[in-house]
Amino acid sequence: MADAEAKERRILVAVDEGEESMYALSWCLKNLICESSKDTLILLYVKPPRVVYTALDGTGYMFSSDIITTMEKYSNDVAGCVIEKAKTLCRDLQNVKVETKVEHGDPRDVICEMTGKLGADMLVMGSHGYGLIKRAFLGSVSNHCAQNASCPVLIVKRPKSTAGSN
Amino acid sequence: MADAEAKERRILVAVDEGEESMYALSWCLKNLICESSKDTLILLYVKPPRVVYTALDGTGYMFSSDIITTMEKYSNDVAGCVIEKAKTLCRDLQNVKVETKVEHGDPRDVICEMTGKLGADMLVMGSHGYGLIKRAFLGSVSNHCAQNASCPVLIVKRPKSTAGSN
């Protein structure tokens, strides 16, 4: 398109604590973002719902409020850490606006919902999505989003050759 | 990336007879392709394998060679028609090189194989992929490609609001 560079695209990148989502973000920065465009990059992290913590407790006992507070703090720390890491990857962007968003809930639903709410033109995510433990409970996030997001979804799989590098 | 516009990207678009793949191609032209870049767009159509024709015959009889010849001709006509339609959508591109490729086999395997063979940087496809009849036999092509292609995969779902427009 002749006007592709003038178009403002809103690109939503779903990040999590896995290396694959950071690879997806890097790939996006290298291959999709044009400095000359007016793109807005939105970094989204979804904190897991409490039901996941409960499910981890196989004993049938309820967690005490102390443990829940500790896990909430841990969850917030992870969110902060992931968002910081993602922002660091974006630090060299000059004309691109970078926004961050931390939400709470089932990542499959939240990510799809946010594509609509944030008016995203494209969603970028890793193919595994949302960590090994959460994936075991929640299934493939990327497959779900590809079918249910309100915009096109770019699924970035980390090449095997770099899978062990960090 | 500062050098994004100088980078030559090879974008493979899997097209079929469904409207969704043409929507995916149009979306790609509007949102991904920069006229100022040195992108190469490769339009790929995969003809169904003969086993699909055989599977359509529920009577247990072998098809006569006449029928097979007729179906082959039909398949070639469809391929030509799809590629022509896709090329028409690309006719306004001036600096982007457009290549076409017609292959034969299970689209899931062929598309993934071609991402590697053609050195694609990105694969673009509709979310349904490869027609209603073939999907019934072959399953979701886009899910398979997202997991197995050698490059990132952009899955474009046709918005519901335009689904009945042509």
XYZ file of C-alpha atoms in Angstrom:
332
model
C 0.000 0.000 0.000
C 1.272 3.407 -0.904
C 0.049 4.808 2.403
C 1.374 1.989 4.564
C 3.903 4.244 6.226
C 1.360 6.880 7.143
C -0.997 4.349 8.675
C -0.967 4.095 12.435
C -0.978 0.472 13.437
C -1.667 -0.668 16.972
C 0.355 -3.810 17.560
C -0.430 -5.762 20.709
C 2.328 -8.086 21.920
C 1.381 -10.636 24.580
C 4.412 -11.232 26.778
C 4.933 -13.731 29.554
C 7.833 -15.102 31.595
C 8.825 -17.546 28.841
C 11.727 -16.835 26.518
C 9.528 -17.546 23.493
C 7.397 -14.458 24.044
C 10.540 -12.302 24.268
C 11.740 -13.897 21.045
C 8.345 -13.016 19.494
C 8.730 -9.413 20.636
C 12.276 -9.168 19.256
C 11.161 -10.685 15.963
C 8.332 -8.171 15.781
C 10.725 -5.257 16.424
C 13.089 -6.470 13.712
C 10.558 -7.473 11.074
C 7.334 -5.542 11.557
C 7.998 -2.201 13.167
C 9.051 0.620 10.866
C 10.679 3.597 12.543
C 9.120 5.805 9.920
C 5.624 4.588 10.766
C 3.370 5.827 13.497
C 3.017 2.415 15.098
C 1.976 2.000 18.698
C 3.315 -1.062 20.461
C 1.293 -2.312 23.421
C 2.998 -4.800 25.737
C 0.424 -6.938 27.548
C 1.095 -9.246 30.475
C -1.733 -11.294 31.939
C -1.352 -12.446 35.543
C -2.767 -15.919 36.114
C -6.134 -16.230 37.826
C -6.206 -17.430 41.449
C -7.836 -20.652 40.371
C -4.474 -21.709 38.987
C -2.860 -21.336 42.401
C -5.688 -23.326 43.962
C -5.344 -26.019 41.353
C -1.671 -26.353 42.287
C -2.696 -27.412 45.774
C -3.480 -31.062 45.430
C -4.134 -31.663 49.117
C -7.640 -30.257 49.201
C -6.712 -27.709 51.889
C -7.479 -24.061 51.331
C -4.493 -21.761 51.160
C -4.098 -19.486 54.176
C -4.356 -15.750 53.518
C -0.611 -15.443 54.178
C 0.168 -17.807 51.365
C -2.289 -16.061 49.051
C -0.694 -12.673 49.876
C 2.765 -14.121 49.195
C 1.613 -15.562 45.876
C -0.041 -12.286 44.882
C 3.218 -10.487 45.640
C 5.165 -13.054 43.653
C 2.727 -12.660 40.767
C 3.110 -8.869 40.827
C 6.901 -9.192 40.938
C 6.850 -11.511 37.929
C 4.555 -9.106 36.058
C 6.881 -6.176 36.804
C 9.920 -8.159 35.772
C 8.393 -9.353 32.474
C 7.176 -5.870 31.544
C 10.597 -4.363 32.388
C 12.371 -6.961 30.263
C 9.995 -6.294 27.367
C 10.438 -2.524 27.673
C 14.216 -2.969 27.649
C 13.956 -4.747 24.297
C 12.026 -1.724 22.968
C 14.424 0.922 24.308
C 15.985 1.691 20.914
C 12.681 2.573 19.273
C 12.499 6.285 18.637
C 9.287 7.119 16.829
C 7.219 4.229 18.084
C 4.986 4.758 21.092
C 5.281 1.967 23.652
C 2.445 1.325 26.114
C 2.236 -1.355 28.780
C -0.761 -3.127 30.235
C -1.022 -5.689 33.048
C -4.280 -7.590 33.327
C -5.555 -10.465 35.437
C -7.437 -13.592 34.442
C -7.375 -16.491 32.029
C -4.842 -15.364 29.417
C -6.853 -16.916 26.587
C -9.898 -14.799 27.348
C -8.063 -11.683 28.482
C -5.796 -11.481 25.432
C -8.732 -11.918 23.027
C -10.781 -9.366 24.941
C -7.920 -6.852 24.937
C -7.457 -7.050 21.154
C -10.957 -5.557 20.897
C -10.750 -3.154 23.847
C -7.403 -1.707 22.794
C -8.333 -1.546 19.113
C -5.362 -3.696 18.123
C -4.663 -4.134 14.414
C -2.494 -7.159 15.054
C -1.692 -9.479 17.953
C 1.822 -10.923 18.236
C 2.587 -13.846 20.535
C 4.832 -16.859 21.010
C 3.488 -20.225 19.908
C 3.744 -21.844 23.321
C 2.351 -19.001 25.325
C 2.009 -18.522 28.978
C 4.558 -20.823 30.561
C 4.739 -24.542 30.937
C 2.693 -24.853 34.132
C -0.094 -22.577 33.037
C -0.224 -24.213 29.604
C -0.789 -27.568 31.245
C -3.906 -26.155 32.888
C -5.100 -23.809 30.232
C -4.199 -25.431 26.911
C -2.666 -23.675 23.936
C -3.200 -19.937 24.243
C -2.019 -19.141 20.724
C -4.389 -21.597 19.014
C -7.285 -20.164 20.998
C -6.330 -16.572 20.172
C -5.862 -17.322 16.466
C -9.490 -18.440 16.361
C -11.024 -15.884 18.738
C -9.075 -12.618 18.691
C -10.722 -9.693 16.933
C -7.665 -9.057 14.767
C -5.077 -11.085 12.830
C -2.677 -13.048 15.041
C 1.016 -13.503 14.356
C 2.344 -16.623 16.052
C 6.101 -16.693 16.451
C 7.723 -20.012 17.203
C 11.222 -19.891 18.589
C 13.613 -21.629 16.183
C 15.040 -24.838 17.625
C 18.589 -23.685 16.965
C 18.258 -20.821 19.466
C 16.009 -22.620 21.957
C 18.837 -23.441 24.294
C 20.746 -20.186 24.076
C 19.257 -18.437 27.094
C 14.379 -1.282 13.549
C 16.183 1.524 11.827
C 16.994 -0.706 8.884
C 13.549 -2.265 8.573
C 12.931 -0.587 5.259
C 16.195 -1.787 3.783
C 15.551 -5.363 4.838
C 14.254 -7.695 2.182
C 11.447 -9.771 3.607
C 10.108 -12.829 1.842
C 6.427 -13.082 2.690
C 4.682 -16.318 1.721
C 0.902 -16.090 1.404
C -1.000 -19.369 1.213
C -4.054 -18.849 -0.970
C -6.954 -21.159 -1.701
C -10.416 -20.942 -3.249
C -11.953 -19.623 -0.008
C -12.721 -15.952 0.451
C -10.863 -15.942 3.770
C -7.486 -16.484 2.138
C -8.145 -13.566 -0.233
C -9.090 -11.453 2.770
C -5.787 -12.513 4.397
C -3.894 -11.455 1.277
C -5.682 -8.088 1.135
C -5.004 -7.511 4.835
C -1.346 -8.314 4.277
C -1.128 -5.866 1.359
C -2.732 -3.101 3.420
C -0.974 -3.679 6.731
C 2.338 -5.393 6.155
C 3.727 -4.539 2.776
C 5.640 -1.275 2.500
C 6.130 0.049 -1.015
C 9.454 1.459 0.094
C 10.708 -1.942 1.219
C 12.255 -4.630 -0.892
C 9.667 -7.223 0.042
C 9.012 -10.267 -2.094
C 5.499 -11.649 -1.969
C 5.120 -15.325 -2.850
C 1.610 -16.558 -3.605
C 1.317 -20.288 -2.933
C -1.565 -22.525 -3.932
C -1.519 -26.196 -2.993
C -3.606 -28.560 -5.104
C -5.230 -31.304 -3.055
C -3.676 -34.760 -3.166
C -5.446 -37.502 -5.125
C -6.272 -39.308 -1.920
C -8.871 -36.629 -1.246
C -10.649 -37.415 -4.513
C -10.557 -41.111 -3.656
C -11.901 -40.409 -0.201
C -14.849 -38.660 -1.809
C -15.887 -41.901 -3.474
C -17.796 -43.731 -0.805
C -18.832 -46.622 -3.033
C -15.572 -48.503 -2.935
C -15.232 -48.384 -6.744
C -12.073 -47.076 -8.283
C -12.452 -43.932 -10.364
C -12.026 -44.488 -14.081
C -9.080 -42.755 -15.691
C -11.536 -40.420 -17.468
C -12.876 -39.176 -14.167
C -9.396 -38.772 -12.772
C -8.342 -36.801 -15.863
C -11.428 -34.598 -15.515
C -10.714 -33.978 -11.839
C -7.086 -33.185 -12.568
C -8.208 -30.662 -15.161
C -10.700 -29.184 -12.695
C -7.987 -28.973 -10.066
C -5.661 -27.187 -12.502
C -8.427 -24.782 -13.491
C -9.116 -23.961 -9.846
C -5.400 -23.432 -9.206
C -5.136 -21.081 -12.182
C -8.229 -19.181 -11.130
C -7.076 -18.745 -7.507
C -3.605 -17.594 -8.544
C -5.070 -15.132 -11.070
C -7.423 -13.699 -8.442
C -4.555 -13.327 -5.977
C -2.339 -11.670 -8.604
C -5.151 -9.228 -9.414
C -5.217 -8.118 -5.781
C -1.482 -7.427 -6.020
C -1.638 -5.496 -9.315
C -1.152 -2.078 -7.694
C 2.128 -3.003 -6.027
C 4.976 -1.238 -7.736
C 8.196 -2.001 -5.934
C 7.236 -5.377 -4.510
C 8.229 -8.496 -6.405
C 5.363 -10.966 -6.735
C 6.081 -14.640 -7.366
C 3.608 -17.487 -7.716
C 3.947 -21.150 -6.860
C 1.554 -24.064 -7.360
C 2.342 -27.245 -5.485
C 0.584 -30.573 -4.975
C -0.069 -32.560 -1.817
C -1.377 -32.261 1.711
C -1.534 -28.488 2.250
C -0.429 -28.804 5.875
C 2.825 -30.495 4.920
C 3.415 -28.636 1.674
C 2.933 -25.163 3.170
C 5.278 -25.915 6.085
C 7.837 -27.442 3.729
C 7.670 -24.435 1.400
C 8.345 -21.932 4.211
C 11.745 -23.577 4.531
C 12.418 -24.223 0.834
C 11.494 -20.689 -0.224
C 13.300 -19.055 2.712
C 10.129 -17.303 3.870
C 10.442 -14.777 6.699
C 6.734 -14.915 7.384
C 3.769 -17.052 6.364
C 0.356 -15.395 5.991
C -2.834 -17.445 5.794
C -6.538 -17.431 6.599
C -7.637 -19.071 9.812
C -9.913 -21.611 8.170
C -7.581 -22.623 5.437
C -8.073 -24.807 2.474
C -11.785 -24.958 1.880
C -14.626 -26.590 3.708
C -14.381 -30.025 2.112
C -10.647 -30.344 2.415
C -10.711 -29.049 5.991
C -13.128 -31.803 6.928
C -10.561 -34.346 5.759
C -7.384 -32.612 6.715
C -8.139 -30.673 9.908
C -7.087 -27.132 10.661
C -4.256 -26.138 8.374
C -3.467 -22.892 10.191
C -3.076 -24.518 13.614
C -0.749 -27.103 12.117
C 1.322 -24.481 10.295
C 1.578 -22.246 13.374
C 3.248 -25.137 15.174
C 5.327 -26.559 12.337
C 6.296 -23.861 9.852
C 9.910 -22.746 9.893
C 8.931 -19.066 10.238
C 6.382 -16.961 12.138
C 2.815 -17.457 10.951
C 0.248 -14.683 10.661
C -3.283 -16.070 10.869
C -5.934 -13.747 9.514
C -9.514 -14.433 10.471
C -12.160 -12.784 8.346
C -14.249 -10.442 10.488
C -17.837 -11.636 10.876
C -19.193 -8.344 9.622
C -17.685 -8.900 6.169
C -18.166 -12.671 6.055
C -21.258 -12.466 3.890
C -20.175 -9.687 1.557
C -18.947 -11.836 -1.301
